[in-house]
Tab-separated table of C-alpha atoms in Angstrom:
chain	number	residue	atom	x	y	z
A	202	MET	CA	-54.675	111.941	-4.139
A	203	VAL	CA	-53.485	114.012	-7.093
A	204	ASN	CA	-50.307	111.931	-7.445
A	205	THR	CA	-52.345	108.733	-7.453
A	206	LYS	CA	-54.524	109.973	-10.336
A	207	TRP	CA	-51.470	110.943	-12.379
A	208	GLN	CA	-49.786	107.651	-11.564
A	209	MET	CA	-52.883	105.739	-12.670
A	210	ALA	CA	-53.086	107.775	-15.884
A	211	ALA	CA	-49.374	107.190	-16.600
A	212	ALA	CA	-49.737	103.456	-15.918
A	213	GLY	CA	-52.744	103.297	-18.252
A	214	LEU	CA	-50.835	105.149	-20.986
A	215	ILE	CA	-47.859	102.825	-20.612
A	216	ALA	CA	-50.153	99.781	-20.810
A	217	LEU	CA	-51.818	101.194	-23.937
A	218	LEU	CA	-48.448	101.893	-25.597
A	219	ALA	CA	-47.213	98.408	-24.696
A	220	ALA	CA	-50.341	96.861	-26.227
A	221	LEU	CA	-49.949	98.948	-29.399
A	222	TYR	CA	-46.276	98.039	-29.558
A	223	MET	CA	-46.959	94.316	-29.449
A	224	MET	CA	-49.880	94.401	-31.889
A	225	GLU	CA	-49.741	93.738	-35.556
A	226	VAL	CA	-47.244	90.902	-35.748
A	227	ALA	CA	-47.325	89.467	-39.263
A	228	VAL	CA	-48.139	85.786	-39.270
A	229	ASN	CA	-47.121	85.275	-42.885
A	230	ASP	CA	-43.400	85.782	-43.586
A	231	ASP	CA	-44.308	87.455	-46.902
A	232	GLU	CA	-45.787	90.340	-44.894
A	233	ALA	CA	-42.526	91.038	-43.041
A	234	VAL	CA	-41.015	94.508	-43.459
A	235	ILE	CA	-37.433	94.657	-44.815
A	236	ILE	CA	-35.154	96.579	-42.446
A	237	GLY	CA	-31.852	95.960	-44.210
A	238	SER	CA	-30.417	94.149	-47.193
A	239	THR	CA	-27.126	93.839	-49.012
A	240	GLN	CA	-25.399	91.579	-51.484
A	241	VAL	CA	-21.968	90.516	-52.610
A	242	ILE	CA	-20.619	88.731	-55.683
A	243	MET	CA	-18.009	86.079	-54.995
A	244	ILE	CA	-15.719	84.418	-57.485
A	245	THR	CA	-16.464	80.842	-56.468
A	246	GLU	CA	-19.212	78.247	-56.558
A	247	CYS	CA	-22.316	78.725	-54.402
A	248	SER	CA	-22.013	75.213	-52.983
A	249	ARG	CA	-18.644	76.161	-51.485
A	250	VAL	CA	-20.020	79.403	-50.012
A	251	PHE	CA	-23.072	77.591	-48.619
A	252	GLN	CA	-20.875	75.086	-46.770
A	253	PHE	CA	-19.716	78.036	-44.671
A	254	VAL	CA	-22.738	80.364	-44.432
A	255	GLY	CA	-25.263	77.519	-44.278
A	256	ASP	CA	-23.818	76.381	-40.959
A	257	LEU	CA	-25.130	78.787	-38.298
A	258	SER	CA	-22.293	77.743	-36.004
A	259	ASN	CA	-20.100	79.863	-38.329
A	260	TYR	CA	-22.392	82.931	-38.137
A	261	ALA	CA	-20.312	84.579	-35.407
A	262	MET	CA	-17.217	84.345	-37.640
A	263	TRP	CA	-18.627	86.615	-40.322
A	264	PHE	CA	-21.494	88.619	-38.812
A	265	PRO	CA	-20.290	91.422	-36.510
A	266	GLY	CA	-21.553	91.687	-32.959
A	267	ILE	CA	-22.330	87.996	-32.538
A	268	GLU	CA	-20.238	86.376	-29.840
A	269	ASN	CA	-21.454	82.819	-30.321
A	270	MET	CA	-24.149	80.769	-32.078
A	271	THR	CA	-24.684	77.238	-30.773
A	272	ALA	CA	-27.240	74.573	-31.636
A	273	SER	CA	-29.766	74.002	-28.868
A	274	SER	CA	-31.640	71.183	-30.587
A	275	PRO	CA	-30.084	67.912	-31.779
A	276	GLY	CA	-29.839	66.638	-35.315
A	277	PRO	CA	-28.726	67.924	-38.686
A	278	MET	CA	-29.397	71.410	-40.056
A	279	ARG	CA	-33.032	71.676	-41.170
A	280	ALA	CA	-36.113	73.850	-40.852
A	281	GLY	CA	-37.149	73.799	-37.184
A	282	LYS	CA	-33.614	73.435	-35.805
A	283	GLU	CA	-33.024	75.757	-32.866
A	284	PHE	CA	-29.956	77.776	-31.938
A	285	GLU	CA	-28.950	80.110	-29.156
A	286	GLU	CA	-27.147	83.290	-30.114
A	287	THR	CA	-25.010	85.199	-27.624
A	288	VAL	CA	-24.221	88.886	-28.042
A	289	ILE	CA	-22.389	91.225	-25.694
A	290	LEU	CA	-23.880	94.686	-25.361
A	291	PRO	CA	-21.779	97.241	-23.453
A	292	ALA	CA	-24.689	98.587	-21.398
A	293	PHE	CA	-26.339	95.230	-20.722
A	294	GLY	CA	-23.595	92.608	-20.785
A	295	GLU	CA	-24.129	89.168	-22.271
A	296	ILE	CA	-27.533	88.535	-23.839
A	297	SER	CA	-28.813	85.267	-25.292
A	298	ARG	CA	-31.496	85.061	-27.961
A	299	GLU	CA	-33.343	82.057	-29.368
A	300	VAL	CA	-33.102	81.458	-33.107
A	301	VAL	CA	-35.171	79.017	-35.182
A	302	VAL	CA	-34.349	77.969	-38.734
A	303	THR	CA	-37.460	78.479	-40.865
A	304	SER	CA	-36.092	77.457	-44.268
A	305	TYR	CA	-33.050	75.465	-45.318
A	306	SER	CA	-32.310	74.408	-48.885
A	307	VAL	CA	-28.787	73.270	-49.817
A	308	PRO	CA	-26.979	75.035	-51.528
A	309	ARG	CA	-29.385	77.892	-52.090
A	310	GLN	CA	-31.177	79.270	-49.057
A	311	LEU	CA	-31.084	79.669	-45.283
A	312	GLN	CA	-33.677	81.603	-43.343
A	313	PHE	CA	-34.058	81.977	-39.597
A	314	VAL	CA	-36.048	84.059	-37.146
A	315	TYR	CA	-35.259	85.486	-33.717
A	316	ARG	CA	-37.757	84.640	-30.992
A	317	ASP	CA	-37.612	88.023	-29.288
A	318	PHE	CA	-39.552	91.275	-29.322
A	319	SER	CA	-38.133	92.296	-32.718
A	320	GLN	CA	-39.234	89.110	-34.530
A	321	THR	CA	-36.294	89.689	-36.905
A	322	MET	CA	-36.006	87.304	-39.844
A	323	ILE	CA	-32.675	86.791	-41.599
A	324	ALA	CA	-32.646	85.438	-45.165
A	325	ILE	CA	-29.514	84.326	-46.976
A	326	GLU	CA	-29.902	83.360	-50.603
A	327	LEU	CA	-27.214	82.216	-53.023
A	328	ILE	CA	-27.600	82.312	-56.784
A	329	GLN	CA	-25.025	80.871	-59.175
A	330	LYS	CA	-24.874	83.448	-62.001
A	331	THR	CA	-22.006	81.854	-63.934
A	332	ALA	CA	-19.740	78.864	-63.328
A	333	ASP	CA	-17.414	80.970	-61.186
A	334	ARG	CA	-19.692	83.741	-59.838
A	335	CYS	CA	-21.981	83.344	-56.862
A	336	HIS	CA	-24.306	86.139	-55.727
A	337	LEU	CA	-25.006	86.122	-51.995
A	338	TYR	CA	-28.074	88.117	-50.951
A	339	TYR	CA	-28.548	88.919	-47.266
A	340	SER	CA	-31.680	90.555	-45.894
A	341	ALA	CA	-33.137	91.300	-42.497
A	342	ALA	CA	-36.865	91.822	-42.026
A	343	THR	CA	-39.186	92.112	-39.063
A	344	ARG	CA	-42.587	90.553	-38.543
A	345	ARG	CA	-43.575	93.575	-36.491
A	346	THR	CA	-45.804	95.731	-38.657
A	347	SER	CA	-47.057	98.339	-36.173
A	348	TYR	CA	-46.289	101.978	-36.870
A	349	LEU	CA	-45.224	102.504	-33.257
A	350	PHE	CA	-42.564	99.788	-33.533
A	351	HIS	CA	-41.159	101.199	-36.771
A	352	VAL	CA	-40.812	104.776	-35.471
A	353	THR	CA	-39.155	103.659	-32.220
A	354	ALA	CA	-37.205	100.389	-32.109
A	355	GLY	CA	-37.350	99.986	-35.890
A	356	ILE	CA	-35.033	102.941	-36.501
A	357	PRO	CA	-32.005	101.600	-34.586
A	358	LEU	CA	-32.688	98.117	-36.001
A	359	ARG	CA	-32.532	99.507	-39.546
A	360	ILE	CA	-29.285	101.330	-38.825
A	361	MET	CA	-27.745	98.295	-37.110
A	362	TYR	CA	-28.655	95.807	-39.845
A	363	ALA	CA	-27.577	98.195	-42.624
A	364	MET	CA	-24.131	98.712	-41.079
A	365	ARG	CA	-23.617	95.138	-39.912
A	366	GLY	CA	-24.941	93.678	-43.146
A	367	ARG	CA	-22.405	95.630	-45.212
A	368	HIS	CA	-19.631	94.690	-42.789
A	369	ALA	CA	-20.665	91.028	-42.950
A	370	MET	CA	-20.598	90.984	-46.741
A	371	PHE	CA	-17.119	92.510	-46.687
A	372	ALA	CA	-15.958	89.951	-44.106
A	373	ILE	CA	-17.371	86.981	-45.973
A	374	SER	CA	-16.016	87.952	-49.377
């Protein structure tokens, strides 16, 4: 009888934590919390850079940890286009995640969001500063706004996107 009470209490606590964890998802992208950002200056035109980074099929070539990114919806690149990203995690094996393009403006901006628990949004913006200098800004944000998320899963996400973002900017330049 005692074990049953403790089991019920533990199950209730887990359910409460799960509910708190999933609460407070920002609906508006402007409310998303930045978890990593970096930038690089390239000696070239932004239109040339965007030809490469604006095609999510190339994402695995320059962003570390991504095994593959393939289109899962037909048609040209646009807001609403869907992709499937494959990553290989040593402890879990191959994992696929759904990605949806939320903003696409040639040759200036690409933004997409992961349809998973993290609700991570990636924004890539290119700004032509001079005729031969293009600034590429890369940021990762999450729509999750709950305190519980940010003191648990948010910490490794921040570390991962900080390290991988810097590595990606080095690889792309």
